[in-house]
Amino acid sequence: MAVARAARVLAAAGIDAPRAEAELLAAHVLGVPRGRLALADGLAPDQLDRYDALVARRATREPLQHLTGTAAFRHLELAVGPGVFVPRPETELLAGWGVDQARLRSGGGGSSGPGGSAAPGGSAAGAAPLAAGSPLVVDLCSGSGAIALAVAQETPAAWVVAVERSPAALAWLRRNAADRAAAGDRPVEVVAADVTDPGLLGGLEGRVDVLLCNPPYVPRAVEVPPEVAAHDPDEAVFGGADGLDVIRPVLARAALLLRPGGVLGVEHDDTHGAAVPALLAADGRYEAVEEHRDLAGRPRFATARRRLPAAAR
């Protein structure tokens, strides 16, 4: 009864999936998975008060993930809240592509799920050698750490470096990285830096096997949903007038960080399906440029491979 009433409230507020979200909030209050909600006892009076309060907050378009404190991403549950961009399901496609690429370079592949050893010696600021069979994966604009932590969990052989500039987002990233390491996943190295810095990760130039990036890319004039406009950090959403202000320097820096044959994957706005591949092609240091669509058929991310030196081709 309470869930049905909540679903009506959320539907009136313009929530896209009101019944699902009403059930997720009820499961959160009861401390059970949504799939076991039908088997759980009903909401006690104090739980009902808490539930109604959460529903009222969601009706104001406060993000569901802020209310529950977590966001699902591939096999992970990440801590999120004010100050960090909430990872989206469509970004799982870029992360999955990164996992596949890292496994191809890991000398035998990885395994899904927790496990793995400590990260190779050295730091992203230096140039220590990697252990044999350990691909180096860099995640730029890491935010909550969703992409980096998914790669580390699913490819235990990889050395993963996550780069983020925002102090607020870094706090969430470090929390999630510590939680996943404590759970047994391969530790991720966190670097506080601006991805548009021309000297970014100087010690890793020419050594990166897989570089992934989900940058701010929404053009400034685009109207975004209330959950994004009021709660996601502006600097994590908008990428300048055309949405490419961060992507341009990232593509340029990635060409220096990648080893010959290394690969790049960058998420972009669905209006950039031609623009980002064109930037990659025009750079001249990339080949095998490809555009990838999401499950709804919209342009979602572009990939490319760092060209081999002319003498090696």
Short mmCIF file of C-alpha atoms in Angstrom, two decimals:
data_model
loop_
_atom_site.label_atom_id
_atom_site.label_comp_id
_atom_site.label_asym_id
_atom_site.label_seq_id
_atom_site.Cartn_x
_atom_site.Cartn_y
_atom_site.Cartn_z
CA MET A 1 0.00 0.00 0.00
CA ALA A 2 2.75 2.45 0.97
CA VAL A 3 4.74 1.58 -2.17
CA ALA A 4 1.72 2.08 -4.41
CA ARG A 5 1.01 5.44 -2.79
CA ALA A 6 4.67 6.46 -3.17
CA ALA A 7 4.65 5.45 -6.83
CA ARG A 8 1.71 7.79 -7.45
CA VAL A 9 3.53 10.64 -5.71
CA LEU A 10 6.66 10.06 -7.78
CA ALA A 11 4.70 9.76 -11.02
CA ALA A 12 3.03 13.11 -10.32
CA ALA A 13 6.49 14.60 -9.79
CA GLY A 14 7.61 13.48 -13.26
CA ILE A 15 9.85 10.57 -12.24
CA ASP A 16 10.37 8.26 -15.25
CA ALA A 17 10.13 4.94 -13.39
CA PRO A 18 8.00 5.74 -10.33
CA ARG A 19 7.12 2.19 -9.29
CA ALA A 20 10.70 0.96 -9.56
CA GLU A 21 12.02 3.90 -7.56
CA ALA A 22 9.30 3.54 -4.92
CA GLU A 23 10.35 -0.10 -4.51
CA LEU A 24 14.05 0.79 -4.37
CA LEU A 25 13.41 3.31 -1.61
CA ALA A 26 11.33 0.79 0.33
CA ALA A 27 14.06 -1.82 -0.03
CA HIS A 28 16.60 0.73 1.18
CA VAL A 29 14.58 1.53 4.30
CA LEU A 30 14.02 -2.17 5.03
CA GLY A 31 17.66 -3.05 4.32
CA VAL A 32 16.85 -5.75 1.78
CA PRO A 33 17.53 -6.16 -1.96
CA ARG A 34 14.68 -4.97 -4.17
CA GLY A 35 14.21 -8.53 -5.44
CA ARG A 36 13.34 -9.69 -1.92
CA LEU A 37 10.98 -6.84 -1.14
CA ALA A 38 7.88 -9.02 -1.53
CA LEU A 39 9.25 -11.42 1.10
CA ALA A 40 10.12 -8.71 3.63
CA ASP A 41 7.97 -7.68 6.56
CA GLY A 42 5.96 -4.51 6.08
CA LEU A 43 7.25 -1.09 7.08
CA ALA A 44 7.10 -0.46 10.82
CA PRO A 45 5.69 2.94 11.86
CA ASP A 46 9.13 4.53 12.24
CA GLN A 47 10.25 3.03 8.93
CA LEU A 48 7.12 4.33 7.25
CA ASP A 49 7.89 7.84 8.48
CA ARG A 50 11.41 7.56 7.10
CA TYR A 51 10.12 6.14 3.84
CA ASP A 52 7.58 8.93 3.37
CA ALA A 53 10.30 11.50 4.04
CA LEU A 54 12.56 9.95 1.38
CA VAL A 55 9.70 9.82 -1.13
CA ALA A 56 8.95 13.50 -0.48
CA ARG A 57 12.61 14.37 -1.10
CA ARG A 58 12.67 12.33 -4.31
CA ALA A 59 9.54 14.14 -5.46
CA THR A 60 11.56 17.37 -5.35
CA ARG A 61 13.93 15.64 -7.84
CA GLU A 62 16.73 14.98 -5.41
CA PRO A 63 18.64 12.08 -7.01
CA LEU A 64 17.64 8.61 -5.90
CA GLN A 65 21.33 7.77 -5.42
CA HIS A 66 21.76 10.65 -2.97
CA LEU A 67 18.88 9.28 -0.92
CA THR A 68 20.22 5.73 -0.79
CA GLY A 69 23.88 6.81 -0.70
CA THR A 70 24.89 4.35 -3.40
CA ALA A 71 24.96 3.94 -7.16
CA ALA A 72 25.11 0.61 -8.97
CA PHE A 73 27.73 0.33 -11.71
CA ARG A 74 28.45 -3.01 -13.39
CA HIS A 75 29.33 -5.33 -10.47
CA LEU A 76 29.92 -2.49 -8.01
CA GLU A 77 27.93 -0.52 -5.44
CA LEU A 78 29.62 2.88 -5.16
CA ALA A 79 29.19 5.49 -2.44
CA VAL A 80 27.94 8.75 -3.93
CA GLY A 81 26.45 12.01 -2.70
CA PRO A 82 26.73 15.79 -2.99
CA GLY A 83 29.89 16.89 -4.78
CA VAL A 84 30.34 13.94 -7.15
CA PHE A 85 28.75 13.05 -10.47
CA VAL A 86 26.41 10.08 -10.18
CA PRO A 87 27.61 7.39 -12.65
CA ARG A 88 25.13 6.54 -15.40
CA PRO A 89 24.25 3.09 -16.75
CA GLU A 90 25.30 4.08 -20.27
CA THR A 91 28.87 4.63 -19.07
CA GLU A 92 29.03 0.92 -18.27
CA LEU A 93 29.50 0.40 -22.02
CA LEU A 94 32.74 2.39 -22.04
CA ALA A 95 33.90 0.63 -18.88
CA GLY A 96 33.15 -2.75 -20.45
CA TRP A 97 35.13 -1.83 -23.54
CA GLY A 98 38.01 -0.80 -21.28
CA VAL A 99 37.84 -4.11 -19.40
CA ASP A 100 37.99 -6.02 -22.68
CA GLN A 101 40.97 -4.01 -23.88
CA ALA A 102 42.82 -4.42 -20.60
CA ARG A 103 42.25 -8.18 -20.65
CA LEU A 104 43.61 -8.41 -24.19
CA ARG A 105 46.82 -6.83 -22.91
CA SER A 106 47.10 -8.74 -19.65
CA GLY A 107 48.85 -11.83 -20.92
CA GLY A 108 46.07 -14.31 -20.32
CA GLY A 109 43.12 -12.17 -19.32
CA GLY A 110 41.51 -11.34 -16.02
CA SER A 111 38.59 -12.69 -14.09
CA SER A 112 35.32 -11.08 -13.14
CA GLY A 113 34.93 -10.31 -9.48
CA PRO A 114 37.22 -9.46 -6.57
CA GLY A 115 40.78 -10.56 -6.24
CA GLY A 116 44.26 -9.69 -7.39
CA SER A 117 47.50 -8.58 -5.90
CA ALA A 118 48.96 -5.26 -4.90
CA ALA A 119 49.64 -2.66 -7.57
CA PRO A 120 53.04 -2.71 -9.27
CA GLY A 121 55.75 -0.71 -7.56
CA GLY A 122 56.15 2.94 -8.36
CA SER A 123 53.70 5.77 -8.88
CA ALA A 124 51.92 7.54 -11.71
CA ALA A 125 54.19 10.49 -11.01
CA GLY A 126 57.27 8.37 -11.69
CA ALA A 127 58.35 5.90 -14.32
CA ALA A 128 58.80 2.62 -12.44
CA PRO A 129 58.61 -0.48 -14.65
CA LEU A 130 55.39 -2.48 -14.75
CA ALA A 131 55.32 -6.13 -13.80
CA ALA A 132 55.16 -8.49 -16.75
CA GLY A 133 51.61 -8.96 -17.95
CA SER A 134 50.28 -5.90 -16.10
CA PRO A 135 48.56 -3.49 -18.51
CA LEU A 136 48.54 0.14 -17.44
CA VAL A 137 45.04 1.63 -17.51
CA VAL A 138 44.38 5.33 -16.88
CA ASP A 139 40.92 6.72 -16.10
CA LEU A 140 40.67 10.49 -16.54
CA CYS A 141 37.87 12.57 -14.96
CA SER A 142 37.34 9.62 -12.63
CA GLY A 143 34.68 11.18 -10.35
CA SER A 144 33.35 8.46 -8.05
CA GLY A 145 35.88 6.04 -9.56
CA ALA A 146 33.25 3.99 -11.39
CA ILE A 147 35.27 3.19 -14.52
CA ALA A 148 38.61 2.77 -12.76
CA LEU A 149 37.21 0.51 -10.04
CA ALA A 150 35.26 -1.60 -12.52
CA VAL A 151 38.42 -2.21 -14.55
CA ALA A 152 40.42 -3.02 -11.40
CA GLN A 153 37.80 -5.48 -10.19
CA GLU A 154 37.29 -7.24 -13.51
CA THR A 155 40.93 -7.22 -14.64
CA PRO A 156 43.03 -7.94 -11.55
CA ALA A 157 46.22 -8.01 -13.64
CA ALA A 158 45.88 -4.32 -14.50
CA TRP A 159 47.59 -1.37 -12.83
CA VAL A 160 44.84 1.28 -12.76
CA VAL A 161 45.40 5.00 -12.23
CA ALA A 162 42.38 7.24 -11.54
CA VAL A 163 42.72 11.01 -12.09
CA GLU A 164 40.34 13.61 -10.65
CA ARG A 165 40.62 17.35 -10.01
CA SER A 166 37.65 18.24 -7.77
CA PRO A 167 38.42 18.02 -4.03
CA ALA A 168 34.82 16.99 -3.31
CA ALA A 169 34.85 14.25 -5.94
CA LEU A 170 38.29 13.10 -4.80
CA ALA A 171 36.88 12.42 -1.33
CA TRP A 172 34.28 10.06 -2.82
CA LEU A 173 36.85 8.50 -5.16
CA ARG A 174 39.27 7.78 -2.32
CA ARG A 175 36.45 6.37 -0.18
CA ASN A 176 35.31 4.02 -2.94
CA ALA A 177 38.88 3.00 -3.78
CA ALA A 178 39.57 2.18 -0.13
CA ASP A 179 36.32 0.23 0.18
CA ARG A 180 37.05 -1.86 -2.90
CA ALA A 181 40.64 -2.53 -1.86
CA ALA A 182 39.39 -3.66 1.56
CA ALA A 183 36.97 -5.99 -0.22
CA GLY A 184 39.88 -7.61 -2.04
CA ASP A 185 39.90 -5.84 -5.40
CA ARG A 186 43.12 -4.71 -7.03
CA PRO A 187 44.09 -1.36 -5.44
CA VAL A 188 43.69 1.72 -7.65
CA GLU A 189 46.17 4.58 -7.58
CA VAL A 190 44.39 7.92 -7.14
CA VAL A 191 46.00 11.07 -8.56
CA ALA A 192 44.74 14.60 -7.87
CA ALA A 193 45.27 16.50 -11.11
CA ASP A 194 43.60 18.54 -13.85
CA VAL A 195 43.21 16.45 -17.01
CA THR A 196 43.74 19.56 -19.15
CA ASP A 197 47.24 20.08 -17.68
CA PRO A 198 49.73 19.73 -20.59
CA GLY A 199 52.12 17.89 -18.25
CA LEU A 200 49.54 15.46 -16.86
CA LEU A 201 51.10 12.17 -15.65
CA GLY A 202 54.45 13.09 -17.13
CA GLY A 203 56.11 9.96 -15.76
CA LEU A 204 53.76 7.75 -17.77
CA GLU A 205 54.32 9.21 -21.25
CA GLY A 206 54.45 6.48 -23.87
CA ARG A 207 53.56 3.76 -21.35
CA VAL A 208 49.75 3.67 -21.07
CA ASP A 209 48.00 0.67 -22.63
CA VAL A 210 44.38 1.77 -22.18
CA LEU A 211 43.18 5.31 -21.51
CA LEU A 212 39.53 5.91 -20.64
CA CYS A 213 37.70 9.15 -20.01
CA ASN A 214 34.14 10.20 -19.21
CA PRO A 215 34.65 13.98 -19.24
CA PRO A 216 32.20 16.85 -18.81
CA TYR A 217 30.74 17.08 -22.32
CA VAL A 218 27.25 18.60 -22.28
CA PRO A 219 27.12 21.83 -24.35
CA ARG A 220 26.41 24.80 -22.08
CA ALA A 221 23.09 25.73 -23.70
CA VAL A 222 21.56 22.27 -23.29
CA GLU A 223 18.80 22.01 -20.69
CA VAL A 224 19.43 19.11 -18.30
CA PRO A 225 17.06 17.29 -15.90
CA PRO A 226 16.50 18.80 -12.42
CA GLU A 227 18.53 16.00 -10.80
CA VAL A 228 21.53 17.07 -12.88
CA ALA A 229 21.02 20.82 -12.82
CA ALA A 230 20.59 21.07 -9.05
CA HIS A 231 22.73 18.22 -7.77
CA ASP A 232 25.48 17.03 -10.15
CA PRO A 233 28.58 19.28 -10.03
CA ASP A 234 28.47 21.80 -12.87
CA GLU A 235 32.13 21.16 -13.71
CA ALA A 236 31.40 17.45 -14.16
CA VAL A 237 28.53 18.05 -16.57
CA PHE A 238 29.19 20.95 -18.93
CA GLY A 239 32.08 21.07 -21.39
CA GLY A 240 31.90 24.63 -22.66
CA ALA A 241 29.82 26.11 -25.46
CA ASP A 242 30.16 23.10 -27.76
CA GLY A 243 30.81 20.49 -25.05
CA LEU A 244 34.33 19.79 -26.28
CA ASP A 245 36.43 22.06 -24.04
CA VAL A 246 37.79 19.13 -22.02
CA ILE A 247 37.73 16.51 -24.76
CA ARG A 248 40.11 18.46 -27.02
CA PRO A 249 43.03 18.64 -24.54
CA VAL A 250 42.35 15.07 -23.36
CA LEU A 251 42.74 13.73 -26.91
CA ALA A 252 45.98 15.68 -27.33
CA ARG A 253 47.45 14.53 -24.02
CA ALA A 254 46.32 10.93 -24.53
CA ALA A 255 48.37 10.72 -27.73
CA LEU A 256 51.50 11.36 -25.64
CA LEU A 257 50.56 9.08 -22.76
CA LEU A 258 49.62 6.05 -24.87
CA ARG A 259 52.24 3.59 -25.97
CA PRO A 260 52.23 2.77 -29.72
CA GLY A 261 49.28 0.44 -30.20
CA GLY A 262 47.65 1.63 -26.98
CA VAL A 263 43.97 2.48 -27.12
CA LEU A 264 41.74 5.37 -26.10
CA GLY A 265 38.03 5.41 -25.26
CA VAL A 266 36.19 8.67 -24.53
CA GLU A 267 32.50 9.17 -23.78
CA HIS A 268 30.77 12.14 -25.38
CA ASP A 269 27.43 13.85 -25.89
CA ASP A 270 25.01 12.21 -28.30
CA THR A 271 25.44 15.25 -30.56
CA HIS A 272 29.19 14.51 -30.88
CA GLY A 273 28.90 11.31 -32.91
CA ALA A 274 30.72 12.93 -35.81
CA ALA A 275 32.70 15.64 -34.01
CA VAL A 276 34.82 13.47 -31.68
CA PRO A 277 35.82 10.89 -34.33
CA ALA A 278 36.70 13.84 -36.59
CA LEU A 279 38.95 15.30 -33.89
CA LEU A 280 40.69 11.94 -33.49
CA ALA A 281 41.18 11.56 -37.23
CA ALA A 282 42.45 15.13 -37.62
CA ASP A 283 45.03 14.67 -34.86
CA GLY A 284 47.05 12.36 -37.08
CA ARG A 285 48.43 10.21 -34.26
CA TYR A 286 45.44 7.88 -34.06
CA GLU A 287 44.14 5.10 -36.27
CA ALA A 288 41.23 2.63 -36.17
CA VAL A 289 38.88 5.42 -35.10
CA GLU A 290 35.45 4.02 -34.29
CA GLU A 291 32.17 5.39 -32.97
CA HIS A 292 30.09 3.31 -30.54
CA ARG A 293 26.35 3.60 -29.85
CA ASP A 294 24.46 2.88 -26.66
CA LEU A 295 21.54 0.47 -26.31
CA ALA A 296 19.15 3.18 -27.46
CA GLY A 297 21.15 3.67 -30.67
CA ARG A 298 22.61 7.04 -29.67
CA PRO A 299 26.27 7.92 -30.27
CA ARG A 300 27.92 7.32 -26.88
CA PHE A 301 31.70 6.95 -27.04
CA ALA A 302 34.57 6.98 -29.52
CA THR A 303 37.65 4.77 -29.57
CA ALA A 304 40.97 4.86 -31.37
CA ARG A 305 44.41 3.26 -31.38
CA ARG A 306 47.72 5.12 -31.08
CA ARG A 307 49.59 4.78 -34.33
CA LEU A 308 52.82 2.82 -34.47
CA PRO A 309 55.94 4.78 -35.45
CA ALA A 310 56.40 4.91 -39.21
CA ALA A 311 59.53 2.74 -39.02
CA ALA A 312 57.59 -0.03 -37.26
CA ARG A 313 54.73 -0.22 -39.75
#
